[in-house]
mmCIF file with all atom_site columns, C-alpha atoms in Angstrom:
data_model
loop_
_atom_site.group_PDB
_atom_site.id
_atom_site.type_symbol
_atom_site.label_atom_id
_atom_site.label_alt_id
_atom_site.label_comp_id
_atom_site.label_asym_id
_atom_site.label_entity_id
_atom_site.label_seq_id
_atom_site.pdbx_PDB_ins_code
_atom_site.Cartn_x
_atom_site.Cartn_y
_atom_site.Cartn_z
_atom_site.occupancy
_atom_site.B_iso_or_equiv
_atom_site.pdbx_formal_charge
_atom_site.auth_seq_id
_atom_site.auth_comp_id
_atom_site.auth_asym_id
_atom_site.auth_atom_id
_atom_site.pdbx_PDB_model_num
ATOM 1   C CA . MET B 1 1   ? 101.078 56.700  142.217 1.00 57.00 ? 1   MET B CA 1
ATOM 2   C CA . LEU B 1 2   ? 99.399  56.228  138.846 1.00 62.00 ? 2   LEU B CA 1
ATOM 3   C CA . LYS B 1 3   ? 98.132  52.716  138.210 1.00 67.00 ? 3   LYS B CA 1
ATOM 4   C CA . ILE B 1 4   ? 97.831  51.574  134.570 1.00 68.00 ? 4   ILE B CA 1
ATOM 5   C CA . SER B 1 5   ? 95.520  48.738  133.672 1.00 68.00 ? 5   SER B CA 1
ATOM 6   C CA . PRO B 1 6   ? 97.175  45.673  132.026 1.00 66.00 ? 6   PRO B CA 1
ATOM 7   C CA . ALA B 1 7   ? 94.454  45.733  129.356 1.00 63.00 ? 7   ALA B CA 1
ATOM 8   C CA . LEU B 1 8   ? 95.512  49.273  128.393 1.00 64.00 ? 8   LEU B CA 1
ATOM 9   C CA . LEU B 1 9   ? 99.134  48.140  128.047 1.00 66.00 ? 9   LEU B CA 1
ATOM 10  C CA . ALA B 1 10  ? 98.109  45.265  125.785 1.00 67.00 ? 10  ALA B CA 1
ATOM 11  C CA . LEU B 1 11  ? 96.107  47.475  123.385 1.00 66.00 ? 11  LEU B CA 1
ATOM 12  C CA . PRO B 1 12  ? 99.060  48.659  121.206 1.00 67.00 ? 12  PRO B CA 1
ATOM 13  C CA . LEU B 1 13  ? 100.297 45.070  120.907 1.00 66.00 ? 13  LEU B CA 1
ATOM 14  C CA . ALA B 1 14  ? 96.854  43.860  119.835 1.00 65.00 ? 14  ALA B CA 1
ATOM 15  C CA . LEU B 1 15  ? 96.586  46.571  117.198 1.00 65.00 ? 15  LEU B CA 1
ATOM 16  C CA . ALA B 1 16  ? 100.032 45.763  115.796 1.00 64.00 ? 16  ALA B CA 1
ATOM 17  C CA . LEU B 1 17  ? 99.206  42.040  115.549 1.00 62.00 ? 17  LEU B CA 1
ATOM 18  C CA . THR B 1 18  ? 95.919  42.772  113.788 1.00 63.00 ? 18  THR B CA 1
ATOM 19  C CA . ALA B 1 19  ? 97.690  44.758  111.100 1.00 57.00 ? 19  ALA B CA 1
ATOM 20  C CA . CYS B 1 20  ? 100.253 42.010  110.468 1.00 58.00 ? 20  CYS B CA 1
ATOM 21  C CA . GLY B 1 21  ? 97.832  39.592  108.912 1.00 58.00 ? 21  GLY B CA 1
ATOM 22  C CA . SER B 1 22  ? 96.135  42.047  106.589 1.00 59.00 ? 22  SER B CA 1
ATOM 23  C CA . GLU B 1 23  ? 97.461  42.632  103.113 1.00 63.00 ? 23  GLU B CA 1
ATOM 24  C CA . PRO B 1 24  ? 96.031  45.063  100.554 1.00 61.00 ? 24  PRO B CA 1
ATOM 25  C CA . ASP B 1 25  ? 93.921  43.656  97.778  1.00 61.00 ? 25  ASP B CA 1
ATOM 26  C CA . PRO B 1 26  ? 96.221  43.812  94.703  1.00 60.00 ? 26  PRO B CA 1
ATOM 27  C CA . VAL B 1 27  ? 93.266  43.974  92.310  1.00 60.00 ? 27  VAL B CA 1
ATOM 28  C CA . ALA B 1 28  ? 91.850  47.056  94.028  1.00 68.00 ? 28  ALA B CA 1
ATOM 29  C CA . ASN B 1 29  ? 95.130  48.927  93.558  1.00 73.00 ? 29  ASN B CA 1
ATOM 30  C CA . ASP B 1 30  ? 95.614  48.457  89.832  1.00 77.00 ? 30  ASP B CA 1
ATOM 31  C CA . ALA B 1 31  ? 95.131  51.329  87.375  1.00 77.00 ? 31  ALA B CA 1
ATOM 32  C CA . ASP B 1 32  ? 91.697  50.199  86.162  1.00 79.00 ? 32  ASP B CA 1
ATOM 33  C CA . SER B 1 33  ? 90.326  49.920  89.696  1.00 78.00 ? 33  SER B CA 1
ATOM 34  C CA . PHE B 1 34  ? 91.704  53.330  90.562  1.00 75.00 ? 34  PHE B CA 1
ATOM 35  C CA . ALA B 1 35  ? 90.173  54.864  87.433  1.00 75.00 ? 35  ALA B CA 1
ATOM 36  C CA . ALA B 1 36  ? 86.808  53.282  88.237  1.00 75.00 ? 36  ALA B CA 1
ATOM 37  C CA . ARG B 1 37  ? 86.883  54.726  91.771  1.00 75.00 ? 37  ARG B CA 1
ATOM 38  C CA . ILE B 1 38  ? 87.685  58.291  90.706  1.00 74.00 ? 38  ILE B CA 1
ATOM 39  C CA . ASN B 1 39  ? 85.578  58.249  87.560  1.00 72.00 ? 39  ASN B CA 1
ATOM 40  C CA . GLN B 1 40  ? 82.217  57.370  89.058  1.00 68.00 ? 40  GLN B CA 1
ATOM 41  C CA . ASN B 1 41  ? 80.248  58.916  86.201  1.00 62.00 ? 41  ASN B CA 1
ATOM 42  C CA . GLY B 1 42  ? 80.648  55.764  84.115  1.00 60.00 ? 42  GLY B CA 1
ATOM 43  C CA . GLY B 1 43  ? 83.807  56.760  82.282  1.00 57.00 ? 43  GLY B CA 1
ATOM 44  C CA . ALA B 1 44  ? 82.194  59.579  80.347  1.00 64.00 ? 44  ALA B CA 1
ATOM 45  C CA . THR B 1 45  ? 84.460  62.512  79.651  1.00 67.00 ? 45  THR B CA 1
ATOM 46  C CA . PRO B 1 46  ? 83.072  65.661  81.225  1.00 65.00 ? 46  PRO B CA 1
ATOM 47  C CA . ALA B 1 47  ? 81.793  68.243  78.765  1.00 70.00 ? 47  ALA B CA 1
ATOM 48  C CA . PRO B 1 48  ? 84.012  71.324  78.492  1.00 70.00 ? 48  PRO B CA 1
ATOM 49  C CA . GLN B 1 49  ? 82.617  74.411  80.109  1.00 72.00 ? 49  GLN B CA 1
ATOM 50  C CA . GLY B 1 50  ? 82.375  77.673  78.190  1.00 68.00 ? 50  GLY B CA 1
ATOM 51  C CA . THR B 1 51  ? 84.825  80.399  79.084  1.00 74.00 ? 51  THR B CA 1
ATOM 52  C CA . VAL B 1 52  ? 84.366  84.118  79.100  1.00 71.00 ? 52  VAL B CA 1
ATOM 53  C CA . ALA B 1 53  ? 87.096  86.334  77.709  1.00 68.00 ? 53  ALA B CA 1
ATOM 54  C CA . PRO B 1 54  ? 88.399  88.868  80.232  1.00 62.00 ? 54  PRO B CA 1
ATOM 55  C CA . LYS B 1 55  ? 87.325  92.442  79.723  1.00 64.00 ? 55  LYS B CA 1
ATOM 56  C CA . VAL B 1 56  ? 89.900  95.196  79.587  1.00 59.00 ? 56  VAL B CA 1
ATOM 57  C CA . ALA B 1 57  ? 88.799  98.494  81.033  1.00 60.00 ? 57  ALA B CA 1
ATOM 58  C CA . GLU B 1 58  ? 88.490  101.432 78.699  1.00 66.00 ? 58  GLU B CA 1
ATOM 59  C CA . THR B 1 59  ? 91.047  104.196 79.123  1.00 63.00 ? 59  THR B CA 1
ATOM 60  C CA . LEU B 1 60  ? 89.479  106.833 81.327  1.00 62.00 ? 60  LEU B CA 1
ATOM 61  C CA . PRO B 1 61  ? 89.030  110.331 79.888  1.00 68.00 ? 61  PRO B CA 1
ATOM 62  C CA . GLY B 1 62  ? 92.067  112.498 80.542  1.00 64.00 ? 62  GLY B CA 1
ATOM 63  C CA . ALA B 1 63  ? 94.509  109.591 80.942  1.00 65.00 ? 63  ALA B CA 1
ATOM 64  C CA . ALA B 1 64  ? 97.332  108.676 78.602  1.00 66.00 ? 64  ALA B CA 1
ATOM 65  C CA . PRO B 1 65  ? 97.078  105.209 77.053  1.00 68.00 ? 65  PRO B CA 1
ATOM 66  C CA . GLY B 1 66  ? 98.927  102.390 78.805  1.00 71.00 ? 66  GLY B CA 1
ATOM 67  C CA . PRO B 1 67  ? 98.732  100.408 82.029  1.00 72.00 ? 67  PRO B CA 1
ATOM 68  C CA . PHE B 1 68  ? 97.368  102.392 84.958  1.00 73.00 ? 68  PHE B CA 1
ATOM 69  C CA . ALA B 1 69  ? 99.879  103.585 87.544  1.00 75.00 ? 69  ALA B CA 1
ATOM 70  C CA . ALA B 1 70  ? 98.587  105.946 90.213  1.00 74.00 ? 70  ALA B CA 1
ATOM 71  C CA . GLY B 1 71  ? 100.033 109.452 90.022  1.00 71.00 ? 71  GLY B CA 1
ATOM 72  C CA . THR B 1 72  ? 101.617 108.961 86.600  1.00 73.00 ? 72  THR B CA 1
ATOM 73  C CA . LEU B 1 73  ? 100.469 110.067 83.162  1.00 71.00 ? 73  LEU B CA 1
ATOM 74  C CA . THR B 1 74  ? 98.106  107.054 82.915  1.00 73.00 ? 74  THR B CA 1
ATOM 75  C CA . ASP B 1 75  ? 96.171  108.269 85.959  1.00 74.00 ? 75  ASP B CA 1
ATOM 76  C CA . PRO B 1 76  ? 93.197  110.465 84.953  1.00 73.00 ? 76  PRO B CA 1
ATOM 77  C CA . ALA B 1 77  ? 93.738  112.498 88.131  1.00 74.00 ? 77  ALA B CA 1
ATOM 78  C CA . SER B 1 78  ? 97.189  113.410 86.817  1.00 75.00 ? 78  SER B CA 1
ATOM 79  C CA . ALA B 1 79  ? 95.531  116.300 84.988  1.00 77.00 ? 79  ALA B CA 1
ATOM 80  C CA . ASN B 1 80  ? 96.149  118.223 88.237  1.00 81.00 ? 80  ASN B CA 1
ATOM 81  C CA . CYS B 1 81  ? 99.815  118.571 87.304  1.00 86.00 ? 81  CYS B CA 1
ATOM 82  C CA . GLY B 1 82  ? 99.661  118.018 83.533  1.00 86.00 ? 82  GLY B CA 1
ATOM 83  C CA . ALA B 1 83  ? 101.317 114.575 83.530  1.00 85.00 ? 83  ALA B CA 1
ATOM 84  C CA . ASN B 1 84  ? 98.555  113.269 81.284  1.00 82.00 ? 84  ASN B CA 1
ATOM 85  C CA . MET B 1 85  ? 99.733  115.651 78.532  1.00 87.00 ? 85  MET B CA 1
ATOM 86  C CA . MET B 1 86  ? 103.330 114.402 78.609  1.00 89.00 ? 86  MET B CA 1
ATOM 87  C CA . GLY B 1 87  ? 102.781 111.246 76.533  1.00 86.00 ? 87  GLY B CA 1
ATOM 88  C CA . PRO B 1 88  ? 104.282 112.759 73.346  1.00 90.00 ? 88  PRO B CA 1
ATOM 89  C CA . PHE B 1 89  ? 107.459 113.681 75.245  1.00 93.00 ? 89  PHE B CA 1
ATOM 90  C CA . ILE B 1 90  ? 108.174 110.235 76.692  1.00 91.00 ? 90  ILE B CA 1
ATOM 91  C CA . GLY B 1 91  ? 111.262 108.856 74.984  1.00 92.00 ? 91  GLY B CA 1
ATOM 92  C CA . LYS B 1 92  ? 112.539 112.262 73.887  1.00 94.00 ? 92  LYS B CA 1
ATOM 93  C CA . PRO B 1 93  ? 115.779 113.782 75.164  1.00 94.00 ? 93  PRO B CA 1
ATOM 94  C CA . ALA B 1 94  ? 115.301 116.476 77.798  1.00 94.00 ? 94  ALA B CA 1
ATOM 95  C CA . ASP B 1 95  ? 117.229 119.065 75.792  1.00 95.00 ? 95  ASP B CA 1
ATOM 96  C CA . ASP B 1 96  ? 116.410 122.780 75.661  1.00 95.00 ? 96  ASP B CA 1
ATOM 97  C CA . ALA B 1 97  ? 114.081 122.419 72.653  1.00 95.00 ? 97  ALA B CA 1
ATOM 98  C CA . THR B 1 98  ? 112.030 119.661 74.311  1.00 95.00 ? 98  THR B CA 1
ATOM 99  C CA . ARG B 1 99  ? 111.884 121.557 77.596  1.00 94.00 ? 99  ARG B CA 1
ATOM 100 C CA . THR B 1 100 ? 110.534 124.614 75.724  1.00 95.00 ? 100 THR B CA 1
ATOM 101 C CA . GLU B 1 101 ? 107.871 122.450 74.052  1.00 95.00 ? 101 GLU B CA 1
ATOM 102 C CA . ILE B 1 102 ? 106.867 121.034 77.447  1.00 94.00 ? 102 ILE B CA 1
ATOM 103 C CA . VAL B 1 103 ? 106.462 124.518 78.924  1.00 94.00 ? 103 VAL B CA 1
ATOM 104 C CA . LYS B 1 104 ? 104.300 125.514 75.913  1.00 94.00 ? 104 LYS B CA 1
ATOM 105 C CA . ALA B 1 105 ? 102.153 122.371 76.273  1.00 92.00 ? 105 ALA B CA 1
ATOM 106 C CA . LEU B 1 106 ? 101.678 122.981 80.004  1.00 91.00 ? 106 LEU B CA 1
ATOM 107 C CA . GLY B 1 107 ? 101.192 126.719 79.647  1.00 91.00 ? 107 GLY B CA 1
ATOM 108 C CA . ARG B 1 108 ? 103.409 127.290 82.677  1.00 88.00 ? 108 ARG B CA 1
ATOM 109 C CA . SER B 1 109 ? 106.940 126.787 83.924  1.00 86.00 ? 109 SER B CA 1
ATOM 110 C CA . ASP B 1 110 ? 106.273 126.791 87.665  1.00 88.00 ? 110 ASP B CA 1
ATOM 111 C CA . ASN B 1 111 ? 105.846 123.513 89.570  1.00 88.00 ? 111 ASN B CA 1
ATOM 112 C CA . LEU B 1 112 ? 107.849 121.711 86.903  1.00 91.00 ? 112 LEU B CA 1
ATOM 113 C CA . ARG B 1 113 ? 111.004 119.754 87.563  1.00 90.00 ? 113 ARG B CA 1
ATOM 114 C CA . PHE B 1 114 ? 113.240 117.374 85.688  1.00 92.00 ? 114 PHE B CA 1
ATOM 115 C CA . VAL B 1 115 ? 114.521 114.604 87.940  1.00 91.00 ? 115 VAL B CA 1
ATOM 116 C CA . ALA B 1 116 ? 117.918 113.375 86.752  1.00 89.00 ? 116 ALA B CA 1
ATOM 117 C CA . TYR B 1 117 ? 118.813 109.696 86.847  1.00 88.00 ? 117 TYR B CA 1
ATOM 118 C CA . GLY B 1 118 ? 120.448 108.730 90.133  1.00 83.00 ? 118 GLY B CA 1
ATOM 119 C CA . THR B 1 119 ? 119.053 111.706 92.044  1.00 80.00 ? 119 THR B CA 1
ATOM 120 C CA . PRO B 1 120 ? 118.972 110.746 95.723  1.00 75.00 ? 120 PRO B CA 1
ATOM 121 C CA . GLY B 1 121 ? 115.542 110.245 97.162  1.00 68.00 ? 121 GLY B CA 1
ATOM 122 C CA . TYR B 1 122 ? 112.339 108.969 95.622  1.00 69.00 ? 122 TYR B CA 1
ATOM 123 C CA . VAL B 1 123 ? 109.655 110.979 93.887  1.00 74.00 ? 123 VAL B CA 1
ATOM 124 C CA . ASN B 1 124 ? 106.413 109.673 95.314  1.00 76.00 ? 124 ASN B CA 1
ATOM 125 C CA . PRO B 1 125 ? 103.629 109.822 92.694  1.00 74.00 ? 125 PRO B CA 1
ATOM 126 C CA . ASP B 1 126 ? 100.708 111.847 94.046  1.00 75.00 ? 126 ASP B CA 1
ATOM 127 C CA . ALA B 1 127 ? 97.957  112.741 91.581  1.00 72.00 ? 127 ALA B CA 1
ATOM 128 C CA . THR B 1 128 ? 96.683  115.480 93.893  1.00 79.00 ? 128 THR B CA 1
ATOM 129 C CA . ASN B 1 129 ? 100.003 117.367 93.842  1.00 82.00 ? 129 ASN B CA 1
ATOM 130 C CA . PRO B 1 130 ? 100.219 120.207 91.258  1.00 87.00 ? 130 PRO B CA 1
ATOM 131 C CA . ARG B 1 131 ? 103.981 119.752 90.734  1.00 89.00 ? 131 ARG B CA 1
ATOM 132 C CA . LEU B 1 132 ? 104.987 117.878 87.562  1.00 90.00 ? 132 LEU B CA 1
ATOM 133 C CA . SER B 1 133 ? 108.080 115.686 87.827  1.00 90.00 ? 133 SER B CA 1
ATOM 134 C CA . LEU B 1 134 ? 109.615 114.422 84.608  1.00 91.00 ? 134 LEU B CA 1
ATOM 135 C CA . MET B 1 135 ? 111.834 111.418 85.279  1.00 89.00 ? 135 MET B CA 1
ATOM 136 C CA . LEU B 1 136 ? 115.021 111.126 83.194  1.00 91.00 ? 136 LEU B CA 1
ATOM 137 C CA . ASP B 1 137 ? 117.198 108.099 82.510  1.00 91.00 ? 137 ASP B CA 1
ATOM 138 C CA . ALA B 1 138 ? 121.008 107.989 82.443  1.00 91.00 ? 138 ALA B CA 1
ATOM 139 C CA . GLN B 1 139 ? 121.014 109.313 78.840  1.00 93.00 ? 139 GLN B CA 1
ATOM 140 C CA . ASN B 1 140 ? 118.841 112.329 79.819  1.00 92.00 ? 140 ASN B CA 1
ATOM 141 C CA . VAL B 1 141 ? 115.770 110.871 78.078  1.00 94.00 ? 141 VAL B CA 1
ATOM 142 C CA . ILE B 1 142 ? 112.313 111.444 79.578  1.00 93.00 ? 142 ILE B CA 1
ATOM 143 C CA . VAL B 1 143 ? 111.000 108.073 80.776  1.00 90.00 ? 143 VAL B CA 1
ATOM 144 C CA . ASP B 1 144 ? 108.016 109.011 82.971  1.00 87.00 ? 144 ASP B CA 1
ATOM 145 C CA . ALA B 1 145 ? 105.819 111.917 84.053  1.00 87.00 ? 145 ALA B CA 1
ATOM 146 C CA . ARG B 1 146 ? 104.500 112.042 87.610  1.00 86.00 ? 146 ARG B CA 1
ATOM 147 C CA . CYS B 1 147 ? 102.532 114.361 89.795  1.00 85.00 ? 147 CYS B CA 1
ATOM 148 C CA . GLY B 1 148 ? 104.311 114.891 93.060  1.00 82.00 ? 148 GLY B CA 1
#
């Protein structure tokens, strides 16, 4: 059987009684005292530090302007499929005249597809793939060019 010392049993009671008689110093908890504790440099306002403006990377050669997205026309490696040349066609309807212009700009009609809005499946952008996929919206307007 485990035997517990009476002194060990009395320890929590002694700690509780010790805390009863102590009250916080009201002066030490006012706003001025708090400010003095956290502002140990004598109340002086810290000097502002200089900031450096972020640098935006230059557009890489062969990429269309705009935010980089791997495998799309803003990817310099998209030259493998010709997506980087499709910038002028973004926002145009994918009618017969535009499709003819795209074939002329590419210099080929193979490995070219127009992906209609709502087509099942996902076209995974892959800058190493020679196939050009032109993504269309519900109004048959070209919204993106992707390798893959």
